[in-house]
Coordinates of C-alpha atoms in Angstrom, one line a residue:
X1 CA 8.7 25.9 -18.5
X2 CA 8.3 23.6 -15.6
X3 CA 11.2 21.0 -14.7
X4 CA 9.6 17.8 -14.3
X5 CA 10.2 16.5 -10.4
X6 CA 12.3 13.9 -10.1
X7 CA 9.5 11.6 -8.3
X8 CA 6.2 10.5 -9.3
X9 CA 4.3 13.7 -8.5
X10 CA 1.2 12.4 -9.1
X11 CA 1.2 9.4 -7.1
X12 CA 2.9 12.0 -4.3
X13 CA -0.2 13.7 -4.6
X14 CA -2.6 10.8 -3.9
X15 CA 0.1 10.1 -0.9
X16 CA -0.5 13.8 0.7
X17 CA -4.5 14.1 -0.3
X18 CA -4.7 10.3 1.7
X19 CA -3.2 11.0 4.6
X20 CA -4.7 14.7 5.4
X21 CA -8.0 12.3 4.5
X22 CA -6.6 10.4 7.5
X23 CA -5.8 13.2 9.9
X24 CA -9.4 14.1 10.3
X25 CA -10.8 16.1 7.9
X26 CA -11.8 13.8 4.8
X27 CA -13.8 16.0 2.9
X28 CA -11.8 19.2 2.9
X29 CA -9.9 20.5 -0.1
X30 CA -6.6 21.8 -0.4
X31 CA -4.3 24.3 -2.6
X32 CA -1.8 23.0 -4.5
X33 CA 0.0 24.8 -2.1
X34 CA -0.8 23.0 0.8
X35 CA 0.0 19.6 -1.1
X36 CA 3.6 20.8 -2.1
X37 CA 4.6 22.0 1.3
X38 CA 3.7 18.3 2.5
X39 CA 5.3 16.8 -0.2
X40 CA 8.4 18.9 0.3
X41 CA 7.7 17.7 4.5
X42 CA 7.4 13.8 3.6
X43 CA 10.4 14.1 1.2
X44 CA 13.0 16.3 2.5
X45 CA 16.2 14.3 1.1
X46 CA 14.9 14.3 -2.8
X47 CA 14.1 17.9 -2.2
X48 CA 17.7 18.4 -1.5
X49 CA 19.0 16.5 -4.3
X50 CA 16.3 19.2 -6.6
X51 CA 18.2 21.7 -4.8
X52 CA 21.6 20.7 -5.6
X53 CA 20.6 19.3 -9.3
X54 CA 19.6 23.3 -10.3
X55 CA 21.1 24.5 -13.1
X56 CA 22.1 28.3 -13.0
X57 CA 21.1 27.7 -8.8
X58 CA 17.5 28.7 -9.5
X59 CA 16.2 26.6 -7.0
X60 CA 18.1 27.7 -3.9
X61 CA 15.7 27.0 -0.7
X62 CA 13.3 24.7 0.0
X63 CA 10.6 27.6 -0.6
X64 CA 11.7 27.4 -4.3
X65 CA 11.5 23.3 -4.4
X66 CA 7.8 23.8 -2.8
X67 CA 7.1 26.7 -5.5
X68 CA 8.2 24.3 -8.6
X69 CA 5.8 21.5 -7.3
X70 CA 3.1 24.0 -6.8
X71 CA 3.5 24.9 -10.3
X72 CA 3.8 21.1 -11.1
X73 CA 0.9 20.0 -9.4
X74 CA -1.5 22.5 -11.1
X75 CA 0.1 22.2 -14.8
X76 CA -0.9 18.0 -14.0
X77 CA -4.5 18.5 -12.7
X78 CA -5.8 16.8 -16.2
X79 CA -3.2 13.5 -15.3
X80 CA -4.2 14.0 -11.1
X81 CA -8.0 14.0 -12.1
X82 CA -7.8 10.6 -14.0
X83 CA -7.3 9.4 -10.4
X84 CA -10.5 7.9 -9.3
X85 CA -10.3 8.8 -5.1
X86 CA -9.4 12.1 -6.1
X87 CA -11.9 15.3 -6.9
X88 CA -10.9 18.5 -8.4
X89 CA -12.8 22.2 -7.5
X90 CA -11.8 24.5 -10.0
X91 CA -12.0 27.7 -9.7
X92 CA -12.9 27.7 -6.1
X93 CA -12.7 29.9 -3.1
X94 CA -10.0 32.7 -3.5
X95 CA -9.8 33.2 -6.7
X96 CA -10.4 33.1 -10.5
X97 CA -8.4 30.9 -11.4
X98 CA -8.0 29.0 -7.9
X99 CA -7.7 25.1 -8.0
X100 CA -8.7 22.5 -5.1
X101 CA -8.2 19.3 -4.8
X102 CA -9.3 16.4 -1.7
X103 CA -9.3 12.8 -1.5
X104 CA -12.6 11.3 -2.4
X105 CA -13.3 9.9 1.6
X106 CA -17.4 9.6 1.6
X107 CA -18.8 6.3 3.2
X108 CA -17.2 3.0 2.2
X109 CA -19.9 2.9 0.2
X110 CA -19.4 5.7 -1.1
X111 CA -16.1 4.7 -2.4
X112 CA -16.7 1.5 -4.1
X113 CA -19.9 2.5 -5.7
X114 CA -17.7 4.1 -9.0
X115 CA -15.9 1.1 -8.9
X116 CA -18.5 -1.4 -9.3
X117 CA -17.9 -1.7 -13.1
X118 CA -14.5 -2.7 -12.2
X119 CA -14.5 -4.0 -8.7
X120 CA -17.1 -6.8 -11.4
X121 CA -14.7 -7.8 -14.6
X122 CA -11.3 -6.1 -14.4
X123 CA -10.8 -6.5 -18.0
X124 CA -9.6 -10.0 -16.9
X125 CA -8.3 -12.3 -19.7
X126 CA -9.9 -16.0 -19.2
X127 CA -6.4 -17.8 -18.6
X128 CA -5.2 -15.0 -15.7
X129 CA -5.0 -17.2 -12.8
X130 CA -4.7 -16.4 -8.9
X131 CA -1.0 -17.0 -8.9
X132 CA -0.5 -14.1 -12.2
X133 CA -1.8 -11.8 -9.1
X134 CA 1.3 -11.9 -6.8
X135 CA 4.1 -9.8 -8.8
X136 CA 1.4 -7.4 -9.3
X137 CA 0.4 -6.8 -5.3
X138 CA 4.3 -6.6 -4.6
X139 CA 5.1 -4.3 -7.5
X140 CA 2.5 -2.1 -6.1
X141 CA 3.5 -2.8 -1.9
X142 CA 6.7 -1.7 -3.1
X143 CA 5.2 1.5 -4.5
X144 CA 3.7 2.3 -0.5
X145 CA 7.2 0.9 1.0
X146 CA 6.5 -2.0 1.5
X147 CA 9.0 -5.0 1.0
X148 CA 6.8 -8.6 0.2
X149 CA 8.0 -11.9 -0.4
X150 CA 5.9 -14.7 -1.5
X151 CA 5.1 -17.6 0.4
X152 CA 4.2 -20.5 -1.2
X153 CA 2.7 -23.2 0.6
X154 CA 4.4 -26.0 -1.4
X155 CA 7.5 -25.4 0.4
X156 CA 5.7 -26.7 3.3
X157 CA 6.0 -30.2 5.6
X158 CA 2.2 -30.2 4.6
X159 CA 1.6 -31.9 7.7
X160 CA -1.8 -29.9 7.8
X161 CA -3.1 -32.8 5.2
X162 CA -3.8 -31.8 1.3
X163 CA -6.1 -28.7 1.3
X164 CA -5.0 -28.0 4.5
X165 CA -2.0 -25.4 3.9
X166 CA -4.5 -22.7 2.5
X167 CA -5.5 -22.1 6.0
X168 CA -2.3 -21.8 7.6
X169 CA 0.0 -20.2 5.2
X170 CA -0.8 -16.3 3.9
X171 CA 0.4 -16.1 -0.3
X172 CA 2.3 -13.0 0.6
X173 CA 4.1 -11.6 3.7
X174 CA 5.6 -7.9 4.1
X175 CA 7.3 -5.4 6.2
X176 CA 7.5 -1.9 6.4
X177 CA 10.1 0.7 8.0
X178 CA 8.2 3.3 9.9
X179 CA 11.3 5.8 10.5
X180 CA 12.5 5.5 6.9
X181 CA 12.4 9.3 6.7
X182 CA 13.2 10.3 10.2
X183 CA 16.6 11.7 11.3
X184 CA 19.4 9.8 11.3
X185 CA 19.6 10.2 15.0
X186 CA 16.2 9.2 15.7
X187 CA 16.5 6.9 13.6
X188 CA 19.3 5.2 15.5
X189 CA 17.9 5.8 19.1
X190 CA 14.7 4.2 17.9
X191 CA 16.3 1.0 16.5
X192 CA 18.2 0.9 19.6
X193 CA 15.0 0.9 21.9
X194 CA 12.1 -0.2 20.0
X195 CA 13.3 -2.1 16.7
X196 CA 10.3 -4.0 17.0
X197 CA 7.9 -1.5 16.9
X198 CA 9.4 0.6 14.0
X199 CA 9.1 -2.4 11.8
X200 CA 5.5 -3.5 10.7
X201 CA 4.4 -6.7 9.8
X202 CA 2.1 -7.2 7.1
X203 CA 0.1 -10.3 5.2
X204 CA -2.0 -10.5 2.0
X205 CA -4.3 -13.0 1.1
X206 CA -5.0 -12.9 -2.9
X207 CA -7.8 -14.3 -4.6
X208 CA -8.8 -13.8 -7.8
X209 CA -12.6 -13.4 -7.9
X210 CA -14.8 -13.2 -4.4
X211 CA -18.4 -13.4 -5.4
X212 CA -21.5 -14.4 -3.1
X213 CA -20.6 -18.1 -3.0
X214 CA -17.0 -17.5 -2.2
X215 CA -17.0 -14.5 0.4
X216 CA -17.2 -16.3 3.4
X217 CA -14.9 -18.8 3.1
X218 CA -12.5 -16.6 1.1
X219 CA -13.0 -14.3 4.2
X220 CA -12.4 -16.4 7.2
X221 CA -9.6 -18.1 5.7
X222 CA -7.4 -14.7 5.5
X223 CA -8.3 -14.7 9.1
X224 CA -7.3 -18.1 9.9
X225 CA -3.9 -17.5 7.7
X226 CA -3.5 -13.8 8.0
X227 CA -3.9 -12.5 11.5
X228 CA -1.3 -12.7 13.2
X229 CA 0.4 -9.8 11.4
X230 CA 0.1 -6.1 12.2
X231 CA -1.4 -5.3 9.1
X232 CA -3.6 -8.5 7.9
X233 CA -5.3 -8.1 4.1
X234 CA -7.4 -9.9 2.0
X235 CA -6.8 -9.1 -2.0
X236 CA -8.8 -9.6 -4.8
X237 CA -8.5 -8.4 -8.1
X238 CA -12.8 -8.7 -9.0
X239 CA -14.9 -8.2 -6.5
X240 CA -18.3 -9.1 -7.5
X241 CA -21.3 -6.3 -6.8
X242 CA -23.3 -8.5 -4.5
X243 CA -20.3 -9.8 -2.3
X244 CA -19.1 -6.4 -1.2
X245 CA -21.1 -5.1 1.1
X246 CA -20.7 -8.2 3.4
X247 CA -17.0 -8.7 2.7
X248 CA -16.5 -4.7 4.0
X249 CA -18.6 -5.9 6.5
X250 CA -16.5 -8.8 7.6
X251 CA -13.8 -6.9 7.3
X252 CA -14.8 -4.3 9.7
X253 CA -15.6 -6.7 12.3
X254 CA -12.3 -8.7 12.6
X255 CA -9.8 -5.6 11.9
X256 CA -8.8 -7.3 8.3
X257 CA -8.0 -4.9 5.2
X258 CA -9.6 -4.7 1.9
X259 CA -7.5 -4.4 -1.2
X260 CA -8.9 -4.0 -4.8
X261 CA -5.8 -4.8 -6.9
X262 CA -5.7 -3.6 -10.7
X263 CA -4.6 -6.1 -12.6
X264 CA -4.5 -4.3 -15.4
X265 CA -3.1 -1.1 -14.6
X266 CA -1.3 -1.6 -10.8
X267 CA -1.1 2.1 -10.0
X268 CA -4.7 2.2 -9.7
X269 CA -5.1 -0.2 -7.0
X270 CA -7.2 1.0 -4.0
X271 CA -7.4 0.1 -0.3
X272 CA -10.7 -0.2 0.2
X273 CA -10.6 -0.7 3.8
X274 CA -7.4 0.1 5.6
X275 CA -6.4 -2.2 8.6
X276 CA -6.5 -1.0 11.5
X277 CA -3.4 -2.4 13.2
X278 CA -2.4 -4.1 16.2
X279 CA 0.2 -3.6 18.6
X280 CA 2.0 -6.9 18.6
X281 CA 1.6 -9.6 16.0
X282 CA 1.1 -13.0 17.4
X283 CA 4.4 -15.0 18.3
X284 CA 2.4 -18.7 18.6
X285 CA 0.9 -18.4 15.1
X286 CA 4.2 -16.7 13.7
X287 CA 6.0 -19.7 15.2
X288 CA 3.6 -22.0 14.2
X289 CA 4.0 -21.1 10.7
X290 CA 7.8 -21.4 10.7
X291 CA 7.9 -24.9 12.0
X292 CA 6.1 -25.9 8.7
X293 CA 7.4 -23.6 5.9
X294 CA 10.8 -23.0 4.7
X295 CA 9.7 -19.5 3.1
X296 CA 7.9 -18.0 6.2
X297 CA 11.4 -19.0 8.6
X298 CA 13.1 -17.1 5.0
X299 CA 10.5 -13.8 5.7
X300 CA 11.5 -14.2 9.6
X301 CA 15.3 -14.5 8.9
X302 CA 15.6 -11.1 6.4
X303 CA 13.3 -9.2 9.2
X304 CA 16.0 -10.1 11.9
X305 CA 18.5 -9.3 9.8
X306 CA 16.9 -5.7 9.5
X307 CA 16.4 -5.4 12.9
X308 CA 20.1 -6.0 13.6
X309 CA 21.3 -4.0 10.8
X310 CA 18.9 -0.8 11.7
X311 CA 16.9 -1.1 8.2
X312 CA 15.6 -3.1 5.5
X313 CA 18.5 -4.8 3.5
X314 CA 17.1 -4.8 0.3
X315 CA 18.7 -8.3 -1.2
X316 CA 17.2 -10.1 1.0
X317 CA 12.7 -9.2 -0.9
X318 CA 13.9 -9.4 -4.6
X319 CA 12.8 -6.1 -5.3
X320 CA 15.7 -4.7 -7.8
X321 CA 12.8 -5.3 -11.3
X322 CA 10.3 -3.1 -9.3
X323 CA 12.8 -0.4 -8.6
X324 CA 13.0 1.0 -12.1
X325 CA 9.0 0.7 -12.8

């Protein structure tokens, strides 16, 4: 009998499929094998707590952590193949009984086609509003590392004029800790040299529904409030058939990222389109955005408060009711 792993091993397994996607080769597909030994590479520390937790020391080595996930991995292939980026080859190369598995990385099109259905209604009850959207995104940000905190544009000096805000203010900011897993030594030296470039800044613009009349504006107003972050995203929970194509295409153009976020069932939620990145996030609109709401200088306060301290401090994002999910 298998000992469950103490993680979610099939969200791991989406993790490790994703970024070998990433690396280069998207349409390859790998051993369950291959997967463990890159789970047991991206989580070192909870393979050593497996290793310490064995009853009767039958797990000893890492070699016996990475031959329990195998095992793992191909007792869940029914559970991994209910994930939709995810395809399964069984009984492929090298054997009988011999199970594959890649991340599902054709064209953007590609991707979103399956999801039309979807990306269209998301089983969305009549009453759910925009604002019913914002636990959801962080509960799943949370679930990529990612520590969010809303920002609502109420708590501004509104000196933009009514209507104005929307333009100016993103609905939720983020940050992420690159070296999270690194050596505590490298960990430290980096903090020491380049605090600034271990952290990540990210922003989300949610919308409930973009649709053909929407798209543009919808669009272009992520930019206008979005941008200056790292990581800038627009998130939608439907995304309607006809408005996709130019919203990737949008996207694409001014380096913003798509998220599809499932209202319904938050582990699910796909990024579409990831962000590219930028270097340095813009200090003028960052500032900008201060002067004129008390949340944003909150978001800016618990990032130099990590900074100093060498990590996130968790009290400051509110995250303890997503920590048990």
């Amino acid at each position: 009998m298998v000992t469950s792993f103490s993680f979610n091993l099939v969200g791991k397994v989406k993790e490790v499929l994703e970024s070998f996607a990433l690396q280069g080769e998207p349409d390859k597909y790998y051993s369950a094998r291959e997967i463990a030994e890159k789970i047991v590479e991206f989580y070192p520390e909870d393979c050593c707590k497996k290793i310490n937790a064995s009853k009767n020391n039958k797990i000893k080595s890492l070699n016996d952590v990475t031959a329990q996930i195998c095992a793992e991995i191909t007792a869940a292939k029914e559970r991994i193949k209910k994930i939709q980026t995810i395809d399964i080859l069984l009984n492929g190369v090298g054997g009988k009984n011999k199970i594959l598995f890649r991340y599902n990385s054709g064209s953007q099109e590609e991707k979103i086609e399956p999801l039309n259905e979807k990306l269209e209604n998301n089983g969305l009850d009549s009453d759910i509003s925009e604002s019913c959207l914002y636990e959801k995104l962080r509960e799943y940000l949370f679930s990529k590392g990612i520590y969010s905190m809303r920002i609502d544009e109420k708590t501004s000096s509104n000196t933009k004029g009514r209507g104005g805000n929307k333009w100016l203010f993103p609905d939720i900011v983020g940050i992420k800790d690159s070296s999270k897993d690194w050596y505590d030594g490298v960990k430290k030296l980096s903090k020491n040299l380049i605090s600034s470039e271990v952290f990540s800044m990210y922003s989300f613009e949610v919308k409930l529904r973009i649709n053909r009349s929407n798209v543009r504006e919808y669009f272009f107003q992520a930019v206008s409030n979005s941008s200056w972050a790292n990581y800038p995203y627009i998130v939608a929970s439907v995304i309607d058939d006809r408005a996709k194509d130019e919203l990737l295409m949008l996207a694409k153009s001014y380096s913003v990222g798509v998220i599809w976020l499932d209202y319904k069932e938050v582990e699910n939620t796909q990024i579409l389109l990831y962000a590219p990145g930028q270097e340095t996030p813009d200090w003028d609109i960052m500032s900008r955005i201060a002067e004129e709401n008390k949340d944003f200088r909150r978001y800016v306060k618990a990032i130099n408060d990590s900074v100093q301290l060498g990590e996130i401090r968790e009290n400051d994002w509110n995250i303890g009711k997503f920590k048990d999910r």
